[in-house]
Coordinates of C-alpha atoms in Angstrom, one line a residue:
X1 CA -26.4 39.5 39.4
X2 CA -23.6 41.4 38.8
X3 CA -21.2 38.9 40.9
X4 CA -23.0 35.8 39.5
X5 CA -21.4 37.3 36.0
X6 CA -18.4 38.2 37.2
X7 CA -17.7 34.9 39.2
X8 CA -18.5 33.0 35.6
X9 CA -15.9 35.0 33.6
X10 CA -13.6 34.4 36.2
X11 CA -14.6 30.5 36.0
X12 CA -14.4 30.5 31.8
X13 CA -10.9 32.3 32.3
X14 CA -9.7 29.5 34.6
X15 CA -10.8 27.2 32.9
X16 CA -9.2 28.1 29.4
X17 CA -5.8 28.9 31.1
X18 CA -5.8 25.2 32.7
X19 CA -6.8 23.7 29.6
X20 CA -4.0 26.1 28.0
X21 CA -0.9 25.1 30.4
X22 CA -2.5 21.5 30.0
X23 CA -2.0 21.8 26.1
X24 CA 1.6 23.4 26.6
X25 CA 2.9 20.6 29.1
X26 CA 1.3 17.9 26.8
X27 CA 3.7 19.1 23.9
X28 CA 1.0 19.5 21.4
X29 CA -0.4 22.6 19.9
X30 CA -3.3 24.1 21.6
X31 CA -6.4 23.3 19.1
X32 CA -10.0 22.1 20.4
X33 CA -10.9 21.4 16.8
X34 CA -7.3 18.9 16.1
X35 CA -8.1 17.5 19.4
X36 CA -11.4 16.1 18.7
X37 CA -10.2 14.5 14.8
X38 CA -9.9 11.0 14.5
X39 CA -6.9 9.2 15.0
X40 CA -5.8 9.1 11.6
X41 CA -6.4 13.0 11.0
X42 CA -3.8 13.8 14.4
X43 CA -1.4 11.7 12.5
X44 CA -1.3 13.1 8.8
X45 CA -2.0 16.4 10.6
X46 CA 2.4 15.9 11.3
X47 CA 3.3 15.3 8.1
X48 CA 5.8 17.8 6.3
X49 CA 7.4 17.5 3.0
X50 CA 10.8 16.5 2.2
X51 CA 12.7 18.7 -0.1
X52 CA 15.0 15.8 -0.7
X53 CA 12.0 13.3 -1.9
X54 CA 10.2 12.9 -4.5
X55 CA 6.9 11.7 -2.7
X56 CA 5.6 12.5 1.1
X57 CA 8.0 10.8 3.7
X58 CA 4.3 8.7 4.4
X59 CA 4.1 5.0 4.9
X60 CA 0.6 3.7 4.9
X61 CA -0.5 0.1 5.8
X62 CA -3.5 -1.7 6.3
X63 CA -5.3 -3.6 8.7
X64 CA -8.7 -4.2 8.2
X65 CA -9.3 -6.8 10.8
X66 CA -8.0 -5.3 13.4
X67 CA -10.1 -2.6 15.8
X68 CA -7.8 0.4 16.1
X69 CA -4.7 2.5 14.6
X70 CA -2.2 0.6 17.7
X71 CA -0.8 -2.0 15.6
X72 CA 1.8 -3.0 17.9
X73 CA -0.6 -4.0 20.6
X74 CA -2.6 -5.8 18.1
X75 CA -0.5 -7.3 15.3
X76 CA 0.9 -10.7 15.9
X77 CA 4.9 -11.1 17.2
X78 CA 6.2 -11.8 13.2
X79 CA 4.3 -9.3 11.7
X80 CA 5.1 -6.8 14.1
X81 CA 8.6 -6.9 13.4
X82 CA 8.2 -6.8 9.6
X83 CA 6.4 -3.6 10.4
X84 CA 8.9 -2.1 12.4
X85 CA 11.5 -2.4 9.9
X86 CA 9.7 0.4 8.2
X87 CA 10.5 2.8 11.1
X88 CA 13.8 1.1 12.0
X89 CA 15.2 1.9 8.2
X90 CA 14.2 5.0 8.2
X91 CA 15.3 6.0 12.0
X92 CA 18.4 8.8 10.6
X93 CA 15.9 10.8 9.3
X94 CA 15.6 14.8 9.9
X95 CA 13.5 15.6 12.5
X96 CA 11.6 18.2 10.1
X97 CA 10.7 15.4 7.8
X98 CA 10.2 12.0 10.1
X99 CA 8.5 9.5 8.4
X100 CA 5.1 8.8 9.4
X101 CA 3.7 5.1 9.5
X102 CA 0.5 4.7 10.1
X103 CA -1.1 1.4 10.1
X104 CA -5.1 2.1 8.8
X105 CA -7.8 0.2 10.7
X106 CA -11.7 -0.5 9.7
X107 CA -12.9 2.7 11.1
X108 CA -10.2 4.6 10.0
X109 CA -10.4 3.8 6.8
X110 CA -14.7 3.9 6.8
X111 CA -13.9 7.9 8.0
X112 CA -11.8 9.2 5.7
X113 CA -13.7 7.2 2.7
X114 CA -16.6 8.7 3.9
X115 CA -16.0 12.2 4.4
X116 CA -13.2 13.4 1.8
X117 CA -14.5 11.2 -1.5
X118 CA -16.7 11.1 -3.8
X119 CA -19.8 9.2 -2.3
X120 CA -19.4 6.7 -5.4
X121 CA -15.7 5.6 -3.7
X122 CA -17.6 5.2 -0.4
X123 CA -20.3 3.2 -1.9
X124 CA -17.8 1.1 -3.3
X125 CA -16.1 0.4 -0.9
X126 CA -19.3 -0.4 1.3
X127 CA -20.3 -2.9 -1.2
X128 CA -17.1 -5.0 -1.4
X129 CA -16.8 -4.8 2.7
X130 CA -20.3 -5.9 3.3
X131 CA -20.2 -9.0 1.0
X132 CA -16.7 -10.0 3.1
X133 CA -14.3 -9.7 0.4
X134 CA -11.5 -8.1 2.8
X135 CA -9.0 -8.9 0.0
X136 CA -10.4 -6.5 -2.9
X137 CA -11.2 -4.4 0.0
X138 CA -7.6 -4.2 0.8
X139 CA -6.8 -3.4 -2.4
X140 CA -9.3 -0.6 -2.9
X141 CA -7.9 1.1 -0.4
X142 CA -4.8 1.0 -0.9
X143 CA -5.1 2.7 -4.2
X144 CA -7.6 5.4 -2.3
X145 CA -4.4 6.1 -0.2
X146 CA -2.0 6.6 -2.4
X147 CA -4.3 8.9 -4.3
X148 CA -4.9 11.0 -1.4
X149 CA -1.8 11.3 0.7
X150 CA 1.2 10.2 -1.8
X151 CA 3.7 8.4 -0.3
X152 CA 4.5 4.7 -0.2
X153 CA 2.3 1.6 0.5
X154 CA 3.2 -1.2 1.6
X155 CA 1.9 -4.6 2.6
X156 CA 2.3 -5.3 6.4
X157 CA 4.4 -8.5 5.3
X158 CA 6.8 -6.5 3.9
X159 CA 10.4 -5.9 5.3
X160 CA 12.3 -2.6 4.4
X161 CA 16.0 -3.0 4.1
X162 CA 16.7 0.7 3.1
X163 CA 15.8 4.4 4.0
X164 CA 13.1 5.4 1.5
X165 CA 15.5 8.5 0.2
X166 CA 17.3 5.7 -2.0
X167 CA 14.0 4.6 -3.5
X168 CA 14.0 7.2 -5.8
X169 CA 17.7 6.7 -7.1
X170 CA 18.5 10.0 -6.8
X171 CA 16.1 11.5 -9.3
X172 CA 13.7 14.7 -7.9
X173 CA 11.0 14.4 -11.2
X174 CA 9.7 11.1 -10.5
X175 CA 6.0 10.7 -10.1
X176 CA 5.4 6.9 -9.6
X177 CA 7.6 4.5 -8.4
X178 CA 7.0 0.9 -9.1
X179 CA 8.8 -2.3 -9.6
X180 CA 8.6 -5.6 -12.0
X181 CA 7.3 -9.0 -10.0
X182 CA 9.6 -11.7 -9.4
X183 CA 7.9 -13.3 -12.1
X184 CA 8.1 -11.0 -14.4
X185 CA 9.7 -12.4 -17.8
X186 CA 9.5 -15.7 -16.3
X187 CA 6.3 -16.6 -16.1
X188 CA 4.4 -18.8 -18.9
X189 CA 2.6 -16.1 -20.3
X190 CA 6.1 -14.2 -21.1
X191 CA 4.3 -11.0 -19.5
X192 CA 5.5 -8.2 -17.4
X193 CA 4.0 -8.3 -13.7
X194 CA 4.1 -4.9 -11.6
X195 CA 4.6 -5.4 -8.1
X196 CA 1.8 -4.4 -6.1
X197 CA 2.6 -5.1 -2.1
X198 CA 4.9 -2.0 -2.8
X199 CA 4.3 1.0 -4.5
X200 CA 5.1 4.7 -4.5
X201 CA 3.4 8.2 -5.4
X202 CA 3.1 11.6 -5.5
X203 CA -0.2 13.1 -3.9
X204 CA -3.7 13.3 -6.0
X205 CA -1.7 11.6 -8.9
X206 CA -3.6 11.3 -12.2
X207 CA -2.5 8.0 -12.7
X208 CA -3.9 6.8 -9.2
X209 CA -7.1 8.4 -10.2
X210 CA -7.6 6.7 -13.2
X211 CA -7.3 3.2 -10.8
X212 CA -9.2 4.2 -8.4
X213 CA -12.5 5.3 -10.5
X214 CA -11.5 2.7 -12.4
X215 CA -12.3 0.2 -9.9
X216 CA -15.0 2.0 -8.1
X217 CA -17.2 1.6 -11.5
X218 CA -16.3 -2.0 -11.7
X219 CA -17.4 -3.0 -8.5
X220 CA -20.9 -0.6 -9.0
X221 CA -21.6 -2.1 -12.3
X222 CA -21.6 -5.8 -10.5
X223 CA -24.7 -7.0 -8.8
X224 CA -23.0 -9.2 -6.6
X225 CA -20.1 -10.5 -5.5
X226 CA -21.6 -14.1 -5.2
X227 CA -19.6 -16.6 -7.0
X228 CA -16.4 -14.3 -7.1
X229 CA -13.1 -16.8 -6.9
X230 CA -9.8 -16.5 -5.8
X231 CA -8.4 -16.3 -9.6
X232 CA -11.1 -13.7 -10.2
X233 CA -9.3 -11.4 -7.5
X234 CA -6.0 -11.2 -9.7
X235 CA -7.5 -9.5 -12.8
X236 CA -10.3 -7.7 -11.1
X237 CA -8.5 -5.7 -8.5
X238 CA -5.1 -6.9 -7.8
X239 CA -1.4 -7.6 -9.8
X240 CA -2.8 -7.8 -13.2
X241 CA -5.2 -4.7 -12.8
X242 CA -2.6 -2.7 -11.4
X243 CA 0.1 -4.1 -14.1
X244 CA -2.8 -3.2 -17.5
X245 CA -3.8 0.2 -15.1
X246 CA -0.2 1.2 -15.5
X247 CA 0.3 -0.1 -19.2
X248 CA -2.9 2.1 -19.9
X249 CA -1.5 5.0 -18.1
X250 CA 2.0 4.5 -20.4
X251 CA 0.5 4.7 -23.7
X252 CA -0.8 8.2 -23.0
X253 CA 2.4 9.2 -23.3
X254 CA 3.2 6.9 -26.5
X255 CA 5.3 4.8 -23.9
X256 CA 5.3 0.9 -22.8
X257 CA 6.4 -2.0 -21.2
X258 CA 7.8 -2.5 -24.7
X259 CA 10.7 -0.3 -24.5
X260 CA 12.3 -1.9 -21.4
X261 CA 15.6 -3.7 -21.3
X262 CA 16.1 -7.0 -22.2
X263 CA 16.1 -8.3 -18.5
X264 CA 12.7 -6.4 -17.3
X265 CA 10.8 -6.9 -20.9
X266 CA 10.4 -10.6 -20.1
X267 CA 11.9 -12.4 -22.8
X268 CA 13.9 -15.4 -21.2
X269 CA 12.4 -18.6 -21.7
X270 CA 9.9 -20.5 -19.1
X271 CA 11.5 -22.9 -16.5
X272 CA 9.0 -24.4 -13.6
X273 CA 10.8 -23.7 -10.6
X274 CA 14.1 -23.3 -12.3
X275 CA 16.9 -22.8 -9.6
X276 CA 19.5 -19.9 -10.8
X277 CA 23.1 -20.1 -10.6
X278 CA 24.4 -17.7 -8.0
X279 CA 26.3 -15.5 -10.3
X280 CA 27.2 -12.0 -11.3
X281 CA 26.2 -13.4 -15.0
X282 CA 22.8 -15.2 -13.4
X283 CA 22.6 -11.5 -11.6
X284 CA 22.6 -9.3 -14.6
X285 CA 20.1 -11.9 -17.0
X286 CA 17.9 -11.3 -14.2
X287 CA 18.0 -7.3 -14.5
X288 CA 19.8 -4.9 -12.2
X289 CA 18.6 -1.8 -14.1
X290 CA 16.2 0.7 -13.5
X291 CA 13.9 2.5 -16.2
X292 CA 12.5 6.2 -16.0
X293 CA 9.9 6.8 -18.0
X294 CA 10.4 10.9 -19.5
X295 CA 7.0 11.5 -20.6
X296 CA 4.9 9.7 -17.3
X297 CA 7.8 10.6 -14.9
X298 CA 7.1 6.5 -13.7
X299 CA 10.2 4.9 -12.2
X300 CA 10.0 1.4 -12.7
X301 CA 12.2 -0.7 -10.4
X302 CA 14.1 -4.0 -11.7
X303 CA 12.5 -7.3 -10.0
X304 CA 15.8 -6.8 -7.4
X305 CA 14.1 -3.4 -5.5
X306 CA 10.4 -5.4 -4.4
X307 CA 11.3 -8.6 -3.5
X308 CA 9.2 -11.6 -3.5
X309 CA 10.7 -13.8 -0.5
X310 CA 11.4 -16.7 -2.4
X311 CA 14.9 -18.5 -3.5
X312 CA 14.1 -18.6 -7.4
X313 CA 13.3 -15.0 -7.3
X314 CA 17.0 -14.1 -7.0
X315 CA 19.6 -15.4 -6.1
X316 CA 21.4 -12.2 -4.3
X317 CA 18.4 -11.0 -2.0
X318 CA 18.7 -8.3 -0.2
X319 CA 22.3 -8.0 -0.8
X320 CA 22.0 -6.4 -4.1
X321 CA 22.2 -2.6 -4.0
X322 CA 18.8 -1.9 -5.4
X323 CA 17.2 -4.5 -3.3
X324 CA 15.3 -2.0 -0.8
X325 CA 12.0 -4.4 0.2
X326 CA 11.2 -8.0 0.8
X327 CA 7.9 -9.2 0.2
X328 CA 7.2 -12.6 2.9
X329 CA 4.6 -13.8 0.8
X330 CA 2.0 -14.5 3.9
X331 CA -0.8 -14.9 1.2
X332 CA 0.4 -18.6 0.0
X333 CA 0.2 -19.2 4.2
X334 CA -1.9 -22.0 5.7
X335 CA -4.1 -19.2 7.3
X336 CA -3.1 -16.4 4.3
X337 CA -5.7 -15.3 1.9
X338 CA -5.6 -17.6 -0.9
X339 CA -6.0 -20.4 0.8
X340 CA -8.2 -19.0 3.1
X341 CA -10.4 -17.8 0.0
X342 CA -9.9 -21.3 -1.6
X343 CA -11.5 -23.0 1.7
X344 CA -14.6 -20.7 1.5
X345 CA -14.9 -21.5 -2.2
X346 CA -14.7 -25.1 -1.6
X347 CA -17.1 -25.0 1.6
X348 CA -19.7 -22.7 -0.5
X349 CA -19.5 -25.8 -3.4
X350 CA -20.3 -28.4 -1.0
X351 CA -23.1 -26.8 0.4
X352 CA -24.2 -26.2 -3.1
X353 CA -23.6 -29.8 -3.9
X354 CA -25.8 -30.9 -0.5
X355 CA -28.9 -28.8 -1.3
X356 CA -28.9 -30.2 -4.8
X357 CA -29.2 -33.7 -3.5
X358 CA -31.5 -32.7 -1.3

């Protein structure tokens, strides 16, 4: 009995100091409970602060339809390369505070929802994901990550132009970084637009909480999703609730959209698919400055810094020195999700329309 006890001590022992040299030669710390997280948890597990930012050196995007965290082996050629430009920017960067990108699948995203929020958020999210609306889905959690982690998100048809250090402009007590649309000031409605393919926070911000509880009641208090239409998105969980989110989120502080400059308020006259001259005067009407909000700590970018990819939205590009992201717009696409929204909309009216005759 005795050597029956001894021979398994000896067998545990060999067995740990394998598993131990296995761990060392494998260059990651020896941890049974790290090694059996998810995915996503080994990633954000490597995160470490940047003195020199203002937000974690995170970017987060998302990928609902696709089946795991290995975006290169699953996104397609074009938006593959948009997403590497996020890593390919940022490439100088200590080797204490790397950036992390991490590219959120379903399952990912199901995980974390599920075991570190409130069951509400989950429930939520659940709801809009069952009824197939990936595009409020997408923007749910989007907010949900920003909340939790900080950092930057970004759509994955986005191209970054600049290291994230200069998104900031220098300044160490900003909270929020955001930036006007392209059409902001020059739409009909003579309204300022935030972007939202971009955006930047600190960690467990208040101001991402309001959104996000915000949104999770909104989408409880409904009974269904049936019916919902592509305009509905827009106001309901997109642009225009992030843009009144924000405006809400200003006037605690007795501050608005109000006290921007000239170029960022959106005062300049309307013109369909007016075609601006290409200079420094066309430049500056079109705004080139930045506005730090003292009481919020919210940095709001000029309509240079997020850029919609389009030749109206200015004329400089990504020449400009505050132009640090490009937006490609793949939502206006043949197979992007307006259209692709629009085509179920239409298909759901016929078939309306044929059991009504029928």
């Amino acid at each position: 009995m005795k050597n029956v006890r001894r021979h398994l001590v000896t067998a545990a022992a060999c067995i740990l100091f394998v598993n131990m040299l296995l761990a060392f030669f494998a260059g990651y710390p020896f941890s049974p409970a790290v090694d059996r997280a998810p995915a996503w948890e080994r990633i954000m597990a490597k995160v470490r602060p940047d003195p020199q930012l203002p937000f974690p050196p995170i970017v987060h995007q998302v990928f609902l339809s696709h089946g795991s965290l290995d975006w290169r082996a699953e996104a397609e050629p074009q938006r593959r390369a948009w997403m590497q430009t996020w890593e390919d920017a940022n490439k100088g960067r200590s080797r204490q505070a790397q950036l992390t990108h991490i590219v959120w699948d379903a399952a990912s995203v199901v995980h974390l929802l599920q075991t570190r929020f409130d069951a509400s958020v989950f429930e939520a999210y659940s709801r809009i994901a069952s009824e197939l609306h990936h595009v409020v889905a997408g923007d749910f959690v989007r907010y949900a990550l920003l909340w939790y982690f900080g950092g930057i998100y970004a759509d994955t048809d986005t191209i970054c132009h600049r290291p994230i250090e200069k998104f900031a402009l220098g300044r160490k007590d900003v909270e929020v970084i955001v930036a006007v649309e392209h059409a902001s000031g020059f739409n009909k409605h003579n309204q300022t637009d935030i972007v939202q393919w971009t955006m930047i926070a600190a960690p467990r911000h208040p101001f991402l909480k309001q959104v996000l509880d915000s949104l999770t009641a909104k989408i409880l208090v409904r009974d269904s999703f049936a019916g919902f239409k592509t305009s509905d998105i827009l106001p309901f969980s997109g642009p225009n609730f992030w843009t009144h989110s924000l405006a809400a989120y200003l006037e605690r502080f007795n501050e608005s959209f109000a006290g921007l400059p000239h170029p960022l308020q959106g005062t300049r006259e309307y013109v369909p698919d007016a075609k601006f001259a290409r200079t420094p005067e066309a430049m500056k009407r079109k705004g080139d400055e930045a506005v730090f909000f003292q009481g919020s700590k919210v940095l709001v970018l000029p309509i240079n810094s997020f850029l919609a990819d389009s030749d109206w939205a200015h004329p400089f590009g990504i020449h400009h020195p505050l132009s640090f992201v490009t937006h490609k717009g793949t939502g206006s696409w043949p197979e992007g999700w307006q259209n692709q929204m629009a085509k179920l909309e239409e298909d759901h009216a016929e078939k309306v329309l044929k059991q009504d005759k029928e």
